[in-house]
């Protein structure tokens, strides 16, 4: 599963970005390294539960990080 990236538009200096990856530490580390996101820029890593009804989707990590 490819990581999705979005940026929250804002006029504040400390803008926040978001990526969503598979709920696997290796995939998480690879996505962070690909984007050059260092540990000190990470705000939080939120687990997103898998969905089994209707449209199935695997468990994921949602990462919020500082853009600058």
PDB file of C-alpha atoms in Angstrom:
ATOM      1  CA  UNK A   1       0.000   0.000   0.000  1.00  0.00           C
ATOM      2  CA  UNK A   2       1.414   3.354  -0.988  1.00  0.00           C
ATOM      3  CA  UNK A   3       1.523   6.138   1.553  1.00  0.00           C
ATOM      4  CA  UNK A   4      -0.798   9.050   0.931  1.00  0.00           C
ATOM      5  CA  UNK A   5       0.391  12.575   1.671  1.00  0.00           C
ATOM      6  CA  UNK A   6      -1.673  15.692   2.214  1.00  0.00           C
ATOM      7  CA  UNK A   7      -0.801  19.171   3.341  1.00  0.00           C
ATOM      8  CA  UNK A   8      -3.102  21.366   5.363  1.00  0.00           C
ATOM      9  CA  UNK A   9      -3.102  24.863   3.841  1.00  0.00           C
ATOM     10  CA  UNK A  10      -2.636  27.537   6.456  1.00  0.00           C
ATOM     11  CA  UNK A  11      -1.150  30.972   6.838  1.00  0.00           C
ATOM     12  CA  UNK A  12       0.628  30.026  10.055  1.00  0.00           C
ATOM     13  CA  UNK A  13       4.381  29.531  10.171  1.00  0.00           C
ATOM     14  CA  UNK A  14       4.116  26.068  11.752  1.00  0.00           C
ATOM     15  CA  UNK A  15       2.038  24.277   9.080  1.00  0.00           C
ATOM     16  CA  UNK A  16       1.171  20.612   9.564  1.00  0.00           C
ATOM     17  CA  UNK A  17       1.448  17.780   7.036  1.00  0.00           C
ATOM     18  CA  UNK A  18      -0.075  14.317   7.134  1.00  0.00           C
ATOM     19  CA  UNK A  19       0.803  10.930   5.681  1.00  0.00           C
ATOM     20  CA  UNK A  20      -1.013   7.621   5.979  1.00  0.00           C
ATOM     21  CA  UNK A  21       0.923   4.346   5.792  1.00  0.00           C
ATOM     22  CA  UNK A  22       0.390   0.662   6.429  1.00  0.00           C
ATOM     23  CA  UNK A  23       0.331  -0.260  10.127  1.00  0.00           C
ATOM     24  CA  UNK A  24       3.820  -1.720   9.898  1.00  0.00           C
ATOM     25  CA  UNK A  25       6.915  -0.172  11.449  1.00  0.00           C
ATOM     26  CA  UNK A  26       9.011  -0.924   8.351  1.00  0.00           C
ATOM     27  CA  UNK A  27       6.501   0.793   6.040  1.00  0.00           C
ATOM     28  CA  UNK A  28       6.255   3.720   8.454  1.00  0.00           C
ATOM     29  CA  UNK A  29      10.033   4.182   8.598  1.00  0.00           C
ATOM     30  CA  UNK A  30      10.317   3.888   4.805  1.00  0.00           C
ATOM     31  CA  UNK A  31       7.613   6.529   4.241  1.00  0.00           C
ATOM     32  CA  UNK A  32       9.284   8.920   6.699  1.00  0.00           C
ATOM     33  CA  UNK A  33      12.705   8.382   5.119  1.00  0.00           C
ATOM     34  CA  UNK A  34      11.333   8.847   1.566  1.00  0.00           C
ATOM     35  CA  UNK A  35       9.927  12.225   2.542  1.00  0.00           C
ATOM     36  CA  UNK A  36      12.908  13.301   4.644  1.00  0.00           C
ATOM     37  CA  UNK A  37      10.814  13.644   7.798  1.00  0.00           C
ATOM     38  CA  UNK A  38      13.070  13.616  10.855  1.00  0.00           C
ATOM     39  CA  UNK A  39      11.895  12.408  14.272  1.00  0.00           C
ATOM     40  CA  UNK A  40      11.876  15.924  15.760  1.00  0.00           C
ATOM     41  CA  UNK A  41       9.266  17.044  13.169  1.00  0.00           C
ATOM     42  CA  UNK A  42       6.744  14.326  14.082  1.00  0.00           C
ATOM     43  CA  UNK A  43       3.800  15.578  16.126  1.00  0.00           C
ATOM     44  CA  UNK A  44       1.963  12.270  16.535  1.00  0.00           C
ATOM     45  CA  UNK A  45       1.464   8.807  15.083  1.00  0.00           C
ATOM     46  CA  UNK A  46      -2.141   7.670  15.335  1.00  0.00           C
ATOM     47  CA  UNK A  47      -3.247   4.075  14.743  1.00  0.00           C
ATOM     48  CA  UNK A  48      -6.251   3.762  12.412  1.00  0.00           C
ATOM     49  CA  UNK A  49      -8.225   0.557  12.917  1.00  0.00           C
ATOM     50  CA  UNK A  50      -8.913  -1.800  10.036  1.00  0.00           C
ATOM     51  CA  UNK A  51     -12.406  -1.928   8.610  1.00  0.00           C
ATOM     52  CA  UNK A  52     -13.955  -5.288   7.789  1.00  0.00           C
ATOM     53  CA  UNK A  53     -17.492  -4.286   6.871  1.00  0.00           C
ATOM     54  CA  UNK A  54     -18.712  -2.661   3.635  1.00  0.00           C
ATOM     55  CA  UNK A  55     -15.435  -1.488   2.074  1.00  0.00           C
ATOM     56  CA  UNK A  56     -12.609  -3.411   3.714  1.00  0.00           C
ATOM     57  CA  UNK A  57      -9.344  -1.591   4.449  1.00  0.00           C
ATOM     58  CA  UNK A  58      -6.271  -2.685   6.408  1.00  0.00           C
ATOM     59  CA  UNK A  59      -4.994  -1.107   9.617  1.00  0.00           C
ATOM     60  CA  UNK A  60      -2.931   2.038   9.022  1.00  0.00           C
ATOM     61  CA  UNK A  61      -0.833   4.684  10.762  1.00  0.00           C
ATOM     62  CA  UNK A  62      -1.736   8.371  10.381  1.00  0.00           C
ATOM     63  CA  UNK A  63       1.301  10.595  10.935  1.00  0.00           C
ATOM     64  CA  UNK A  64       1.063  14.315  11.651  1.00  0.00           C
ATOM     65  CA  UNK A  65       4.279  16.290  11.228  1.00  0.00           C
ATOM     66  CA  UNK A  66       5.585  19.864  11.027  1.00  0.00           C
ATOM     67  CA  UNK A  67       6.277  20.982   7.447  1.00  0.00           C
ATOM     68  CA  UNK A  68       9.179  23.266   8.438  1.00  0.00           C
TER      69      UNK A  68
END
